Short mmCIF file of C-alpha atoms in Angstrom, two decimals:
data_model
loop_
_atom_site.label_atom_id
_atom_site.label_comp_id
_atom_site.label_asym_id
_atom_site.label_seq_id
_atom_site.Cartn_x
_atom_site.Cartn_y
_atom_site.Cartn_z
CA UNK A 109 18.62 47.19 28.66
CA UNK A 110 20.51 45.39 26.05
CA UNK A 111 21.93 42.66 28.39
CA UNK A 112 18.38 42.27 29.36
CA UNK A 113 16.98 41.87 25.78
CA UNK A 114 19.92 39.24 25.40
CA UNK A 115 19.23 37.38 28.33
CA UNK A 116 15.28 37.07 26.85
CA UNK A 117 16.60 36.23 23.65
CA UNK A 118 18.42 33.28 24.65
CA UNK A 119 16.66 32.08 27.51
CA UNK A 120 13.57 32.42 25.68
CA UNK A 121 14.68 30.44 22.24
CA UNK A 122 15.41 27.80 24.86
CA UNK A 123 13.22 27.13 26.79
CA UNK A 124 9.91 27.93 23.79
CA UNK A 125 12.26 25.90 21.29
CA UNK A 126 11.20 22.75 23.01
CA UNK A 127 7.84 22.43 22.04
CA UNK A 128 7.73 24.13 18.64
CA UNK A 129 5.01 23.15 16.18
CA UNK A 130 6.65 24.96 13.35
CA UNK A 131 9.61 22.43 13.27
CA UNK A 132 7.54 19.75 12.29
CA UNK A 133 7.66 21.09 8.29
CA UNK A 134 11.42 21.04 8.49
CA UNK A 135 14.46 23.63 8.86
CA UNK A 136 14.30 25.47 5.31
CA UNK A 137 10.67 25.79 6.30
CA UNK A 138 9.57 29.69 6.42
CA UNK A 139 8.07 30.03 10.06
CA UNK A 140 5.73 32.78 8.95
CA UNK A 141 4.27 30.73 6.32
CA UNK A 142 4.09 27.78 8.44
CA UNK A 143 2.53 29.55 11.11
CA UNK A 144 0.65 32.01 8.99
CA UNK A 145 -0.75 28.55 7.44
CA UNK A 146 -1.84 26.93 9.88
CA UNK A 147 -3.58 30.19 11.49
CA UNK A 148 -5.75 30.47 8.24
CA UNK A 149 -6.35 26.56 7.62
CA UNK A 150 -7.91 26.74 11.87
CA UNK A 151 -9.99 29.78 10.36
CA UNK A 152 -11.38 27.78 6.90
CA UNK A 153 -8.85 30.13 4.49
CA UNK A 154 -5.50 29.21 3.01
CA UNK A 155 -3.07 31.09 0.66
CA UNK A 156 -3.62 30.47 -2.64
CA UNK A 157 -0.96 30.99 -5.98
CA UNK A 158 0.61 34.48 -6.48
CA UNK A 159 -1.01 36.39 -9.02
CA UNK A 160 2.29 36.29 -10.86
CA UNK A 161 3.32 32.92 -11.15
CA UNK A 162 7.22 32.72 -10.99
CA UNK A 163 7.33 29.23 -10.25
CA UNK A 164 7.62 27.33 -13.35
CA UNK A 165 10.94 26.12 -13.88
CA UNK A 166 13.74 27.89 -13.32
CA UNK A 167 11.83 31.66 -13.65
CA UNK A 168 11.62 31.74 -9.95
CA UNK A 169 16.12 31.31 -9.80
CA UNK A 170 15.55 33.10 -12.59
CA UNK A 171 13.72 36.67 -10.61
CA UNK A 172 16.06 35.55 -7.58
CA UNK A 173 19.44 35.96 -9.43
CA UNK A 174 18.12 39.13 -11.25
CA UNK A 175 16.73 40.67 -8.24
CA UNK A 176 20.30 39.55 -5.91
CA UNK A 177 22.64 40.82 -8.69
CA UNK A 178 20.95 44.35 -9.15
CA UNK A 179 20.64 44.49 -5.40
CA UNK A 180 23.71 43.60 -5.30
CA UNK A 181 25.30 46.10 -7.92
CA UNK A 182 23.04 49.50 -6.21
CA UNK A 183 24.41 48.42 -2.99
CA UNK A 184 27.95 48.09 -4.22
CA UNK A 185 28.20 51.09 -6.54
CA UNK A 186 26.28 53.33 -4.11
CA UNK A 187 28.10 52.05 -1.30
CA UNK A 188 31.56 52.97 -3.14
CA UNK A 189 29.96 56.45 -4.21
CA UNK A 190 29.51 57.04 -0.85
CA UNK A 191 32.08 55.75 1.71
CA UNK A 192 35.02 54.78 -0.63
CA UNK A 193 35.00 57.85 -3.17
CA UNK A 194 34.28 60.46 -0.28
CA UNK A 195 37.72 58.59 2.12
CA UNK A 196 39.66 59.13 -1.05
CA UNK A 197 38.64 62.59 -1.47
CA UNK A 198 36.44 62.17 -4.32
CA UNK B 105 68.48 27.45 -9.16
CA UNK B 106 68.44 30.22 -7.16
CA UNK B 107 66.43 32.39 -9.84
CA UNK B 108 63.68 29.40 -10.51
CA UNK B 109 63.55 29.67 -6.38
CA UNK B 110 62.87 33.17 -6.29
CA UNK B 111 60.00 32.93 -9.26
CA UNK B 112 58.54 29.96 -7.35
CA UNK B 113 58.54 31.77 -4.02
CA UNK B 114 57.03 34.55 -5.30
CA UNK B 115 54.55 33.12 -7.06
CA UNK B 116 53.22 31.42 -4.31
CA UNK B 117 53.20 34.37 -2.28
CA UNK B 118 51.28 35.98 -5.34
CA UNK B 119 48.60 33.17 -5.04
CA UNK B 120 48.45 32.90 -1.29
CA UNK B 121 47.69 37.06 -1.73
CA UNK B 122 45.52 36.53 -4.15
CA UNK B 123 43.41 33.73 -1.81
CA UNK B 124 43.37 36.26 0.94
CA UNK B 125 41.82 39.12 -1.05
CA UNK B 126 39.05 36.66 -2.68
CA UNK B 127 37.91 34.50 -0.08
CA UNK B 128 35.48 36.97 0.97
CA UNK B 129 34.28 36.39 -2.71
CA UNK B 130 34.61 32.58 -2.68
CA UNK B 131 32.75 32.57 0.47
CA UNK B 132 29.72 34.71 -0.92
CA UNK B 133 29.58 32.72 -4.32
CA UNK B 134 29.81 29.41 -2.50
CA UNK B 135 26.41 31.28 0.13
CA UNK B 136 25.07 32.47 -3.04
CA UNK B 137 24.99 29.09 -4.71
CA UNK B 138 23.57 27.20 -1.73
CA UNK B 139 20.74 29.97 -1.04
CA UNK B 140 20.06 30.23 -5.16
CA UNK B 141 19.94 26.62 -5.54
CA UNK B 142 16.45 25.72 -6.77
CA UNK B 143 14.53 24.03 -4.18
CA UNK B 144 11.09 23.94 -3.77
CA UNK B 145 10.11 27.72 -2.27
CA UNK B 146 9.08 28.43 0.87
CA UNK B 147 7.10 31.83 0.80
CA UNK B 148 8.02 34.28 3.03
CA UNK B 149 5.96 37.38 4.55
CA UNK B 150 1.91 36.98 5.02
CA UNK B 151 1.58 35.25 1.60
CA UNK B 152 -1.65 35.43 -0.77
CA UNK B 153 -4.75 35.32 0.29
CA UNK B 154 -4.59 34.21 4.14
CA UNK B 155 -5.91 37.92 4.75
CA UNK B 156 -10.12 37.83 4.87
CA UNK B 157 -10.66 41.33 2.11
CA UNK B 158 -12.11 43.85 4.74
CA UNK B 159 -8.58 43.07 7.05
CA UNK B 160 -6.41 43.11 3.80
CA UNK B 161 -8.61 46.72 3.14
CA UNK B 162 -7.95 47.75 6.50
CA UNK B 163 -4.32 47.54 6.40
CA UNK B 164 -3.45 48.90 2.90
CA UNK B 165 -5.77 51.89 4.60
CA UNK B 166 -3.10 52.44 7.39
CA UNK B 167 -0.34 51.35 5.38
CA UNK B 168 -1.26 54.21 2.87
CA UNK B 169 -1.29 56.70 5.39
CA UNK B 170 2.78 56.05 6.18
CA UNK B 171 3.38 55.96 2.54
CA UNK B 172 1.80 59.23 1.78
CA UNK B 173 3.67 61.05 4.41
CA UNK B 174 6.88 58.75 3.14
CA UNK B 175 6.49 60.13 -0.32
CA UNK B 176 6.59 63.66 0.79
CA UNK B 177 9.15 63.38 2.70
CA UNK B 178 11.15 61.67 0.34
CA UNK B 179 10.21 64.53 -2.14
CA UNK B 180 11.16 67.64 -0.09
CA UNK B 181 14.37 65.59 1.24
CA UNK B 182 15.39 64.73 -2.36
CA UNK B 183 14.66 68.61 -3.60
CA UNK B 184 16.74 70.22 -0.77
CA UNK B 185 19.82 67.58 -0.98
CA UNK B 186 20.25 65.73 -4.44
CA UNK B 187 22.85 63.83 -2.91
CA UNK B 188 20.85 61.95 -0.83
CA UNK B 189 19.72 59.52 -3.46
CA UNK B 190 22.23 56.96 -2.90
CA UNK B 191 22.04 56.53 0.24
CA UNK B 192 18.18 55.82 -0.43
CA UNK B 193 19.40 53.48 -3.20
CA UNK B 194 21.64 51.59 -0.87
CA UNK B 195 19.08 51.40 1.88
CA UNK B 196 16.16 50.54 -0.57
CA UNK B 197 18.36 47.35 -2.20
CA UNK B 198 19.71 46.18 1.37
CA UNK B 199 15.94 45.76 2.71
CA UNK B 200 15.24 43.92 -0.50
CA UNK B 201 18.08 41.73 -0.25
CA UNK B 202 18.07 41.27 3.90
CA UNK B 203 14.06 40.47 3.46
CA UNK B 204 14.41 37.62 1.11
CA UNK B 205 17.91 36.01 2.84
CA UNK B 206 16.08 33.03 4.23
CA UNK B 207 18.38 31.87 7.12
CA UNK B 208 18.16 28.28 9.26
CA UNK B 209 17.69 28.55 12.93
CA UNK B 210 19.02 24.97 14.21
CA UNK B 211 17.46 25.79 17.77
CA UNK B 212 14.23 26.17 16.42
CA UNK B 213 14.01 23.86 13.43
CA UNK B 214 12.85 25.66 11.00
CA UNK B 215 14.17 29.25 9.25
CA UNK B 216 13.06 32.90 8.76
CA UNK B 217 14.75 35.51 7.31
CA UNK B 218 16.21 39.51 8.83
CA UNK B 219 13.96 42.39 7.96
CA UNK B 220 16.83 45.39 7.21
CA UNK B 221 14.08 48.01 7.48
CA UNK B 222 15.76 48.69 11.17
CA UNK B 223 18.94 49.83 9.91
CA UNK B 224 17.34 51.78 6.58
CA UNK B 225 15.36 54.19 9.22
CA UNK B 226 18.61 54.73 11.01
CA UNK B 227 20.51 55.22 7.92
CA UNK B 228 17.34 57.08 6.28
CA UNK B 229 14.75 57.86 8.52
CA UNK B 230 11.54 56.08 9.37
CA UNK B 231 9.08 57.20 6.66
CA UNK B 232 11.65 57.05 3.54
CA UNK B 233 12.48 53.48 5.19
CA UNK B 234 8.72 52.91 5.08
CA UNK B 235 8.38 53.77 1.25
CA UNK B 236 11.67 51.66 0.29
CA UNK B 237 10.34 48.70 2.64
CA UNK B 238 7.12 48.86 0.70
CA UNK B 239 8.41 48.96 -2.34
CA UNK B 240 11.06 45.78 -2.16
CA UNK B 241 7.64 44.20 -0.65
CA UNK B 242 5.98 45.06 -3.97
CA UNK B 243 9.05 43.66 -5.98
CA UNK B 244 9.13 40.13 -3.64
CA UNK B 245 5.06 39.91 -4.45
CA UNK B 246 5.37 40.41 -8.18
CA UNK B 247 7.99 38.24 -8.88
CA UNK B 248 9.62 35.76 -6.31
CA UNK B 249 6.24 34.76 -4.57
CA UNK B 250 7.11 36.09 -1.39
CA UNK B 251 4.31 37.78 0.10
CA UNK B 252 1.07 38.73 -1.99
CA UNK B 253 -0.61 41.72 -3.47
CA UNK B 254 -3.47 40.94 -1.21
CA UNK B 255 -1.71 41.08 1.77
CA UNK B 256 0.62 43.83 1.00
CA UNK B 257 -0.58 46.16 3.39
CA UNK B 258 -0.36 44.52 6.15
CA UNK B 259 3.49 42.79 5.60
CA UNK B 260 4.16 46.59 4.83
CA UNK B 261 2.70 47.77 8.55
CA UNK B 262 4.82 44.72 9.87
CA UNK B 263 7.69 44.90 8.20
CA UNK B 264 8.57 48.51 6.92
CA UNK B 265 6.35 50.55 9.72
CA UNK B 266 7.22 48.18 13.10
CA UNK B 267 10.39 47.40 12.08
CA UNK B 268 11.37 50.70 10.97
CA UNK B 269 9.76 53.14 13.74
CA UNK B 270 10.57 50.93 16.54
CA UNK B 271 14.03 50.56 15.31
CA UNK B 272 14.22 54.08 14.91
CA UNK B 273 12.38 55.16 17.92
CA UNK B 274 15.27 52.42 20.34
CA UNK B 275 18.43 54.46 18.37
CA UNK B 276 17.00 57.53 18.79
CA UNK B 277 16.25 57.19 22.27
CA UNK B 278 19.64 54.90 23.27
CA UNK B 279 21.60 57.93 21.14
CA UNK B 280 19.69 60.54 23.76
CA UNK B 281 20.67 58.82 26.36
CA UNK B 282 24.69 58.40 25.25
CA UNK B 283 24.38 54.77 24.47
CA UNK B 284 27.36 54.00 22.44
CA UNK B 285 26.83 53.79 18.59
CA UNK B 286 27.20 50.21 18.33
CA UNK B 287 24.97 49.09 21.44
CA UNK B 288 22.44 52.00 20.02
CA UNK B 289 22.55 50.11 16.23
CA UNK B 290 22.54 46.34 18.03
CA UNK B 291 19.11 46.81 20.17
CA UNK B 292 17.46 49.01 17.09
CA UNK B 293 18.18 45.76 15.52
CA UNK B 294 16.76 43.03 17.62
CA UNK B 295 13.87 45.50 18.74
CA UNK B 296 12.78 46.26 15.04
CA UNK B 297 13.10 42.47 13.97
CA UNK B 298 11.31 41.31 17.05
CA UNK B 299 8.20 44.40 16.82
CA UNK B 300 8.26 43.16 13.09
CA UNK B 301 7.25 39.52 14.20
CA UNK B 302 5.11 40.89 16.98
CA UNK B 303 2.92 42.95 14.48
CA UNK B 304 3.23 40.14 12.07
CA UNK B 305 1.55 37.52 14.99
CA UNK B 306 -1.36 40.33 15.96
CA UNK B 307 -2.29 40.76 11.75
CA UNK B 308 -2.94 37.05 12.05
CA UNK B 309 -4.65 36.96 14.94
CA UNK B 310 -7.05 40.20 14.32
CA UNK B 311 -8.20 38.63 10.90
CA UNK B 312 -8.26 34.64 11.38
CA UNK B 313 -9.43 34.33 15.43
CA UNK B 314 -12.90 33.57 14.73
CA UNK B 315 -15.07 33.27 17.66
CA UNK B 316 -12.16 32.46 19.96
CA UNK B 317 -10.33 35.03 21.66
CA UNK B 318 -7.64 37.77 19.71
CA UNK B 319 -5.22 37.55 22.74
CA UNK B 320 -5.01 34.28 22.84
CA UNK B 321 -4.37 33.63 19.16
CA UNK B 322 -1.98 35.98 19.34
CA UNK B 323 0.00 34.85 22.20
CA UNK B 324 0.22 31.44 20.55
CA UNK B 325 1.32 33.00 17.36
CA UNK B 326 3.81 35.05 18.77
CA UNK B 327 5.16 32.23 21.22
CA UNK B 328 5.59 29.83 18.21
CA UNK B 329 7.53 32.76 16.68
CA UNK B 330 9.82 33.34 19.06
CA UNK B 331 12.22 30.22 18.70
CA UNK B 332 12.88 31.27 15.69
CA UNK B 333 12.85 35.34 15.65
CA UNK B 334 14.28 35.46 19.32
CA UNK B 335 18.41 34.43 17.88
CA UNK B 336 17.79 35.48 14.46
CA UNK B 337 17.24 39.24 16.08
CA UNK B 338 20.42 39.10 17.64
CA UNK B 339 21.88 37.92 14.23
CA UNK B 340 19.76 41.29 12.67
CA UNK B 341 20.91 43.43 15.80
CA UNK B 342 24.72 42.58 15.34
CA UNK B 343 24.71 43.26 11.58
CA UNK B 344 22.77 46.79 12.40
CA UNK B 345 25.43 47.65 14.85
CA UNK B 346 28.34 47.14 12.63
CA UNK B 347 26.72 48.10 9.28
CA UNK B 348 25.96 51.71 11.43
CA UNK B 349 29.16 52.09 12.99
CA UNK B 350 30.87 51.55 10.09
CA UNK B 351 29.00 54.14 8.35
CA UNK B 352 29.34 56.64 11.79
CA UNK B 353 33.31 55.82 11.65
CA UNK B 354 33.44 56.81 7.57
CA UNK B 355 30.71 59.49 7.23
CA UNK B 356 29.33 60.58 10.33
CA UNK B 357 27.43 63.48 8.71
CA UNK B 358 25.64 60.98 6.37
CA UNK B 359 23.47 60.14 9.62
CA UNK B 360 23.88 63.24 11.01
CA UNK B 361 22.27 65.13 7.94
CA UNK B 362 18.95 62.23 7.95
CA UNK B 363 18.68 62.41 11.74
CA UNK B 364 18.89 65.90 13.00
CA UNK B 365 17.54 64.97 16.56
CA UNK B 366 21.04 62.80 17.15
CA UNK B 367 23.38 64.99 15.73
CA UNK B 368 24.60 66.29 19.03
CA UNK B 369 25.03 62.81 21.50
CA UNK B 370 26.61 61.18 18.08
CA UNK B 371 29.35 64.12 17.15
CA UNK B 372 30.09 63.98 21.42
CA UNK B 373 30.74 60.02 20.65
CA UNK B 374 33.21 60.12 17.65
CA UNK B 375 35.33 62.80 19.55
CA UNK B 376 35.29 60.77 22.34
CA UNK B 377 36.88 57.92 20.01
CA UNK B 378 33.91 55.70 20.48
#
């Protein structure tokens, strides 16, 4: 089953990777935005701002640094509390 | 002489130590810098307003049905076994993180990011994975632009309820069948990522096909996907498999204790030394 899935996975990218419309917008390009775009621009709609807008200046780094670093620090400390502390006998 | 040699020598040792223990570091501040480096932002997830109101209604209506039951099982989980609160800290922060890591696929030309809610079900279970998915969807709305509040319930029923249950569901059954740990936690992986995408492609199509035909919008959707999501699901599947046996290896009752229904292939594995 999984050497199955693999063979679709990389057979697939491939073969579909040669006529891709979402590479047209670039590589840092999201593809579900791209896609999710152009779906709703075919159907008259299109996204419009967030409700909260982050991106003015450097608020949107800003939310990104704050959101990685305490990501960052529950991962870290819980990881520790859990796997580290508990091989050390703690 | 000889002294100044010794001081020399093991100061260099000293600093080549030192390298070795921090390039791990280096190499995530260097990643770090490149990802946080302000470019102009690419949204990720369904963003705001592509979703027509009565599709955006229908899926927060579904969505809210997972949450519900997510909540209460959260709840009684939480009452019988404090301890299980970091572990649904640590799975709640690695969706959030995984879901906004935005990563280049060369093959396709253009980039998409993991999902993570995969490996939180296996670590947590499917309907506390739901809840934690949701919520690091609500955080990514509010305040990176990444997604919207309109079309939160739907990138929750891709993201947190596809990825999570079918990642789940391909463990569970791999584990009942004596798949080893690691190809178990690899094809949860790829299978939640890619039924993430999938779900993803049929929101789109149900709410923006028009008069022209669901299927077909759909396959088109999920076809232009699939350059894309096809190698970065590998990329999610590998991760899963090591983050999971690496857990299994250190705390095998951590996974036992969230999912009963495996405890009995997965103890059978670790004595077998797998």
């Amino acid at each position: 089953m999984t050497v199955a899935i693999l063979i679709i996975a990389i057979v697939g990218s491939l073969v579909l990777s040669t006529d891709n419309t979402v590479r047209e917008k670039g590589i840092w390009s999201d593809a579900t935005d791209v896609l999710s775009g152009k779906a709703a621009e075919q159907a008259g709609r299109g996204a419009r701002a967030p409700y909260i807008n982050t991106e003015q200046g450097n608020m949107l780094v800003f939310f990104f640094c704050l959101g990685g670093v305490a990501a960052g620090f529950i991962i870290g400390y819980n990881w520790r509390r859990l796997l580290v502390e508990k091989d050390k006998g703690g | 002489m000889t002294y100044k040699r010794k001081r020399y020598s093991e100061t260099l040792k000293k600093s080549i130590h030192w390298i070795k223990n921090h390039v791990a570091l280096a190499l995530a501040l260097v990643l770090g810098l490149f990802i946080l480096y302000p470019t102009p932002v690419y949204a990720m997830h369904i963003a705001e307003g592509i979703l027509p109101a009565n599709w955006a209604a229908i899926w927060y209506g579904i969505a809210a049905v997972f949450i519900t039951i997510g909540v209460i099982v959260i709840r009684r989980r939480t009452k019988e076994n404090k301890r299980l609160m970091p572990l649904f800290g640590l799975a709640g922060a690695a969706i959030f993180l995984i879901s906004v890591f935005p990563i280049p696929v060369p093959i396709s030309g253009t980039s998409s990011h993991p999902v993570g809610t995969p490996l939180a079900a296996i670590l947590v279970g499917p309907f506390v994975s739901t809840v934690l998915g949701a919520l690091a969807l609500l955080i990514q709305a509010l305040f990176l632009a990444h997604g919207g509040l309109t079309t939160w319930g739907a990138n929750i029923i891709s993201m947190a309820v596809a990825g999570s249950f079918v990642g789940f569901s391909a463990f569970l059954l791999l584990r009942r069948l004596n798949a080893p740990i690691a190809v178990a936690g690899f094809t949860a992986g790829i299978l939640g990522d890619w039924a993430t995408y999938a779900v993803t492609s049929f929101e789109l199509a149900s709410a923006l096909h028009g008069s022209g035909s669901l299927w077909g919008m759909f396959g088109a959707i999920a076809i232009a996907f699939a350059p894309t999501q096809l190698p970065l699901g590998i990329m999610e599947g590998i991760f899963t498999a090591a983050v999971v046996v690496v857990v299994y290896q250190r705390r095998p009752e951590l996974l036992t204790h969230v999912i009963p229904l495996t405890t009995k292939p997965m103890v059978s594995t670790v004595k077998e030394g797998n």
